[in-house]
Short mmCIF file of N, CA, C and O in Angstrom, two decimals:
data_model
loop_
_atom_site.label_atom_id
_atom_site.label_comp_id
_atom_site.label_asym_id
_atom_site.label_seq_id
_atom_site.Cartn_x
_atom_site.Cartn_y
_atom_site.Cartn_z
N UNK A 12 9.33 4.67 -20.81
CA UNK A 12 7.90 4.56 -20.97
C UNK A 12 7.23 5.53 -20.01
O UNK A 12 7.85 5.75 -18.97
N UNK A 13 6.21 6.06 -20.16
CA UNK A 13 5.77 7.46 -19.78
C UNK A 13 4.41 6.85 -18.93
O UNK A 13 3.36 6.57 -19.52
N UNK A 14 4.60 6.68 -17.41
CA UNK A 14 3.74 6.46 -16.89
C UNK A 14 3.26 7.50 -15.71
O UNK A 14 3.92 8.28 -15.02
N UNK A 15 1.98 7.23 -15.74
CA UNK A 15 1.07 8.79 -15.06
C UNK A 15 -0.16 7.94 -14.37
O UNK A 15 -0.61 6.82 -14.56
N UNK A 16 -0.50 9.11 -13.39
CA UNK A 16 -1.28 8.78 -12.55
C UNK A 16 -2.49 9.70 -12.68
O UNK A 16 -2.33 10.92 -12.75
N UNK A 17 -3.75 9.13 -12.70
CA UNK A 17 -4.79 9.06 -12.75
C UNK A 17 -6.30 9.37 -11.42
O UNK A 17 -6.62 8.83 -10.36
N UNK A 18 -6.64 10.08 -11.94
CA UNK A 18 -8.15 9.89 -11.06
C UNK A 18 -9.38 9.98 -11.83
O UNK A 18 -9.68 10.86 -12.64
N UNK A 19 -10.26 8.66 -11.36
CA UNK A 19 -11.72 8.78 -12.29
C UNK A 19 -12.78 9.92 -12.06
O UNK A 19 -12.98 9.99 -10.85
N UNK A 20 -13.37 10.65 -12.59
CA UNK A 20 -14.30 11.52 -12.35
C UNK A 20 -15.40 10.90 -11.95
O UNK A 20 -16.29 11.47 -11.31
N UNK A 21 -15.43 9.41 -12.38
CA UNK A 21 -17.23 8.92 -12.32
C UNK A 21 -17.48 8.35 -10.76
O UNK A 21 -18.44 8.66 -10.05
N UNK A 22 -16.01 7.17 -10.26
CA UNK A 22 -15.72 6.07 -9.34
C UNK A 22 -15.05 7.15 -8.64
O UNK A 22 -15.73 7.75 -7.82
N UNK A 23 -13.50 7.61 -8.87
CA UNK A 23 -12.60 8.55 -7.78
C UNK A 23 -11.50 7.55 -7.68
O UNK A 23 -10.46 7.74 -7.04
N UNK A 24 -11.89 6.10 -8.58
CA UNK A 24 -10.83 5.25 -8.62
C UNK A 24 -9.16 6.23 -8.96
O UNK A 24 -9.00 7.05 -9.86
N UNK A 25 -8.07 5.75 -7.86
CA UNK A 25 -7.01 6.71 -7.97
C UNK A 25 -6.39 5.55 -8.82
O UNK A 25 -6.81 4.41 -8.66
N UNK A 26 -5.32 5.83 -9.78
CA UNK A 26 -4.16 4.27 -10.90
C UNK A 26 -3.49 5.23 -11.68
O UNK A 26 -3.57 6.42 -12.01
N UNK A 27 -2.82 4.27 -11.85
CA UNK A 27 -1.51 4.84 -12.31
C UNK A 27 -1.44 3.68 -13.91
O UNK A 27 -1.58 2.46 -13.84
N UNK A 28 -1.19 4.48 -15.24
CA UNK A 28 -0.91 3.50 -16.25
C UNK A 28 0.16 3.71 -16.89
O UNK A 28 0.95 4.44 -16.28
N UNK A 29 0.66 3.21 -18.35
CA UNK A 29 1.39 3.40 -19.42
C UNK A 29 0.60 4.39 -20.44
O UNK A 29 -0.52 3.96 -20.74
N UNK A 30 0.93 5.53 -20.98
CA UNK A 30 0.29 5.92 -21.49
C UNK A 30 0.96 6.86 -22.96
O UNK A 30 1.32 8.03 -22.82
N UNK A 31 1.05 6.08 -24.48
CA UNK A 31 1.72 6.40 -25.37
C UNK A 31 1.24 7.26 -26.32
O UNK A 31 0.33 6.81 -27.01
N UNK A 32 1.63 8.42 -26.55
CA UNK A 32 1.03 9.82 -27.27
C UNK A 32 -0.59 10.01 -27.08
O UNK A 32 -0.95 10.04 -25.90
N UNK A 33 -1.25 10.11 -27.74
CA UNK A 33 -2.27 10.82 -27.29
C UNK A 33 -3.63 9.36 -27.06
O UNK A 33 -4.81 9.23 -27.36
N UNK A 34 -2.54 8.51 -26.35
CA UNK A 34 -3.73 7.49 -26.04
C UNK A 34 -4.76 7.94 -25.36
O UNK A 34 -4.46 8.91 -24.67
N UNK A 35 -6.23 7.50 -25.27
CA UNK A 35 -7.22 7.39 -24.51
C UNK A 35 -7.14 6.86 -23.21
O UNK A 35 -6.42 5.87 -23.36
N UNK A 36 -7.42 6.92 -22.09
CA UNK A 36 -7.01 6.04 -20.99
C UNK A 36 -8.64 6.05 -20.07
O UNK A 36 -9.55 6.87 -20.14
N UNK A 37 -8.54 4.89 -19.30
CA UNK A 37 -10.27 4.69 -19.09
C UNK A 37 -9.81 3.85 -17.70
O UNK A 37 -8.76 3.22 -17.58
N UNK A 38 -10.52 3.94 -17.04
CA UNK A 38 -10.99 3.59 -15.36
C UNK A 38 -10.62 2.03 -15.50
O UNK A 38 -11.23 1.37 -16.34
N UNK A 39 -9.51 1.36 -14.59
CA UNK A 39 -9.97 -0.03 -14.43
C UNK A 39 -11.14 -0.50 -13.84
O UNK A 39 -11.76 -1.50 -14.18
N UNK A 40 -11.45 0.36 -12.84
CA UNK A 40 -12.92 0.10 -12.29
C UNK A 40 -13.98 -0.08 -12.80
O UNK A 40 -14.55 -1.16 -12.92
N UNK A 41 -14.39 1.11 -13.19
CA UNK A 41 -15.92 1.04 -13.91
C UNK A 41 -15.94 1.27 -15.09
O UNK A 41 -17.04 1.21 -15.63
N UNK A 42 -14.62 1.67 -16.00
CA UNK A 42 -14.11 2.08 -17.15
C UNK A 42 -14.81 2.88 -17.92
O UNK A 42 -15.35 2.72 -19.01
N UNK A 43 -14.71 4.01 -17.01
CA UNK A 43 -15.18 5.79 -17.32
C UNK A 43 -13.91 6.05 -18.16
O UNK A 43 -12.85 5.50 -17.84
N UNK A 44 -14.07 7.30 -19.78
CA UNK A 44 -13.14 7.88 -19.85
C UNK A 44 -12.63 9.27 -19.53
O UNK A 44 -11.89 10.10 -20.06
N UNK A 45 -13.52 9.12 -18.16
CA UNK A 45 -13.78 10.44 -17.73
C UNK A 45 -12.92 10.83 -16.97
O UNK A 45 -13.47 11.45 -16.06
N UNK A 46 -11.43 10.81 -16.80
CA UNK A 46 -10.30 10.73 -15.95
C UNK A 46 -9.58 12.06 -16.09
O UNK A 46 -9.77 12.89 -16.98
N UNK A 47 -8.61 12.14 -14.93
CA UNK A 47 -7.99 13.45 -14.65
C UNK A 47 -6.47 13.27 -14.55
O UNK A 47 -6.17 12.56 -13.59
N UNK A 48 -5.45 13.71 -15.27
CA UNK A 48 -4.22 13.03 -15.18
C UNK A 48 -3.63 13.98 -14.34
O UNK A 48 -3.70 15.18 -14.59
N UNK A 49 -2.93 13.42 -13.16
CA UNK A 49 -1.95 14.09 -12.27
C UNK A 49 -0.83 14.16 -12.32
O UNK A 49 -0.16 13.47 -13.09
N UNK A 50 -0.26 15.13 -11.39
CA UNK A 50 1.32 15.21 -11.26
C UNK A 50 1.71 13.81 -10.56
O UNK A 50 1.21 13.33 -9.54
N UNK A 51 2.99 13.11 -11.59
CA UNK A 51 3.32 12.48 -10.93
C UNK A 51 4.90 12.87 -10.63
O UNK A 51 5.63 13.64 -11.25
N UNK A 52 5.20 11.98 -9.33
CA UNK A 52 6.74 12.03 -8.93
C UNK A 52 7.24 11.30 -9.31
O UNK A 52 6.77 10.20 -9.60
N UNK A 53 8.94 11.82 -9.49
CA UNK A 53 9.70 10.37 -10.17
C UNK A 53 10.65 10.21 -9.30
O UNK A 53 11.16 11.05 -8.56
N UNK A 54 10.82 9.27 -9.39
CA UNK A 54 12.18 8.31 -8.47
C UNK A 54 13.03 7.88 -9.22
O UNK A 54 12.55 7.29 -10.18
N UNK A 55 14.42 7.95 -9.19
CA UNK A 55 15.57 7.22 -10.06
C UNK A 55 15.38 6.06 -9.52
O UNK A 55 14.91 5.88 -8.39
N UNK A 56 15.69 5.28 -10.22
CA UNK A 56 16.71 3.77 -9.49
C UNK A 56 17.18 4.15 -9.01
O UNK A 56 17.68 5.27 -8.91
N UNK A 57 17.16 2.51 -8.09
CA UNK A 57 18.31 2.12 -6.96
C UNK A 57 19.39 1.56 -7.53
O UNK A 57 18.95 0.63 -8.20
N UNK A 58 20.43 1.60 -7.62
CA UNK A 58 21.64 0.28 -7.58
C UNK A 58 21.57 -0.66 -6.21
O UNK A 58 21.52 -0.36 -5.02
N UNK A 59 21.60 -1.69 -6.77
CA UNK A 59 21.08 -2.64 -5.33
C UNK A 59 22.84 -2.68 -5.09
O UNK A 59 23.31 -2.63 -3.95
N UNK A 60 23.52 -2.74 -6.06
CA UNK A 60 25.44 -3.02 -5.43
C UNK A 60 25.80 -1.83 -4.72
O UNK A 60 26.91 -1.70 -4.21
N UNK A 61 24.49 -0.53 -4.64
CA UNK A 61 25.17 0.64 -3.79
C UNK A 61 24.45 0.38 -2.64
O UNK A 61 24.87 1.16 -1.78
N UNK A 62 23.46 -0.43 -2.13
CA UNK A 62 22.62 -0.46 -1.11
C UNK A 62 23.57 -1.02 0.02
O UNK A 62 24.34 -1.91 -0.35
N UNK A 63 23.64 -0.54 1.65
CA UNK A 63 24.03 -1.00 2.17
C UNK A 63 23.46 -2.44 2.91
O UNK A 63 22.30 -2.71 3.23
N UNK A 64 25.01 -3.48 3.12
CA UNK A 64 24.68 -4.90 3.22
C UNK A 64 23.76 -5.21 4.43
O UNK A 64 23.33 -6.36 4.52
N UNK A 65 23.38 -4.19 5.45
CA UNK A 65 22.68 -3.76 6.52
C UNK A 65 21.17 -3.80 6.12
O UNK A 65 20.28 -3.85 6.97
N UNK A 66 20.94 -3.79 4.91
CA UNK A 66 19.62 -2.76 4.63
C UNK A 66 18.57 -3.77 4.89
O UNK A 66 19.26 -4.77 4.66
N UNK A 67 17.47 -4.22 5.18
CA UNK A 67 16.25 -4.65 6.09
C UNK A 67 15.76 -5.20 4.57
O UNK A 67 15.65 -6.38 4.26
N UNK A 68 15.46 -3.85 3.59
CA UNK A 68 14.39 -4.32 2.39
C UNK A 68 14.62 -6.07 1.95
O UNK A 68 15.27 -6.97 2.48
N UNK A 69 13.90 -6.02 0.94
CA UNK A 69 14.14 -7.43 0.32
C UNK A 69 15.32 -6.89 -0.77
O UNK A 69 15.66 -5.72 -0.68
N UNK A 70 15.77 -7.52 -1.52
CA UNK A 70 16.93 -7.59 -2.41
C UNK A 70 15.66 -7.45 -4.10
O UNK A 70 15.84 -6.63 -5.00
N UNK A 71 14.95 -8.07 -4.09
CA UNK A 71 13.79 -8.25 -5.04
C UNK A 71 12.80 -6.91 -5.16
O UNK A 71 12.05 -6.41 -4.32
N UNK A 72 13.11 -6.47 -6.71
CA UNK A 72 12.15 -5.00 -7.06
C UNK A 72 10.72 -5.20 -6.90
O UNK A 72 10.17 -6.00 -7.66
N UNK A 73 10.04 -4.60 -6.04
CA UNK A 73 8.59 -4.58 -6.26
C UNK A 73 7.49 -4.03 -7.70
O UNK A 73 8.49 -3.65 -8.32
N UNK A 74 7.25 -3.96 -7.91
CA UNK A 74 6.48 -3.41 -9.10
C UNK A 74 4.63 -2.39 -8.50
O UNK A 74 3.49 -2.79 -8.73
N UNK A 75 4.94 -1.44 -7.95
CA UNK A 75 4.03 -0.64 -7.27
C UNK A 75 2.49 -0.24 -8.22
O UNK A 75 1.40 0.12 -7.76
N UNK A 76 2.90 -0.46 -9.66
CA UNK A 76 2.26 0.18 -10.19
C UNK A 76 1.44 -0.72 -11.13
O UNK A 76 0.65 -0.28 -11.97
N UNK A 77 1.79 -2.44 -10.82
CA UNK A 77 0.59 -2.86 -11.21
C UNK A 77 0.67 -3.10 -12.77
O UNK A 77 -0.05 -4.02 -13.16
N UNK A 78 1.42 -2.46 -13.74
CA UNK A 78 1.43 -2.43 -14.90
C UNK A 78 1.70 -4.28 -15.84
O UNK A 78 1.01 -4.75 -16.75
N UNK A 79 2.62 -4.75 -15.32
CA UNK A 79 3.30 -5.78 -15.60
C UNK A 79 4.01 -5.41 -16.75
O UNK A 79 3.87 -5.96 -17.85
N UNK A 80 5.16 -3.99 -16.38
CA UNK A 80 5.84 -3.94 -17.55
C UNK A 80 7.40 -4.05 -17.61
O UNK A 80 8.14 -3.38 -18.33
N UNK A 81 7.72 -4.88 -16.84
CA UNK A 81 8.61 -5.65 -16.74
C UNK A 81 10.02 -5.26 -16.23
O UNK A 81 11.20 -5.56 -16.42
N UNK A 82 9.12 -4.27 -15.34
CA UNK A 82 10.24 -3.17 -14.03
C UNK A 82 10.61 -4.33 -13.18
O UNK A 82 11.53 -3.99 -12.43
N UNK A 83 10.40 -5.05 -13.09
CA UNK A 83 10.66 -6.45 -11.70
C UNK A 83 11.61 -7.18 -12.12
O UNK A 83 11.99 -8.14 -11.45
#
């Protein structure tokens, strides 16, 4: 799933969404569709069975991006 990050032209609200072929995408804030799509970075997965047994984090995936799309 093809997710991208965002800035509003109207607010400056910065978000990140799901966004499928030539969807429209609009401000959670003030819901301008006046937005600017950025470079985003990608990260592979982790294997949590490669993480060392040392490691501080939690064991439990965070979900950074707010989506609820069922990365957790």
């Amino acid at each position: 799933m093809p997710l991208f990050e965002f800035i509003c032209k109207k607010c400056n609200e910065k978000f990140e969404t799901l966004v499928f072929g030539d969807e429209n995408t609009e401000c959670p804030k003030c819901k301008s569709s006046k937005v600017i799509k950025q470079f985003s970075s990608f990260a592979p997965p982790t294997s949590y069975s490669s993480r060392n047994s040392t490691d501080s984090r939690s064991s439990a995936p965070v979900c950074k991006h707010k989506c609820h799309c069922g990365c957790h």
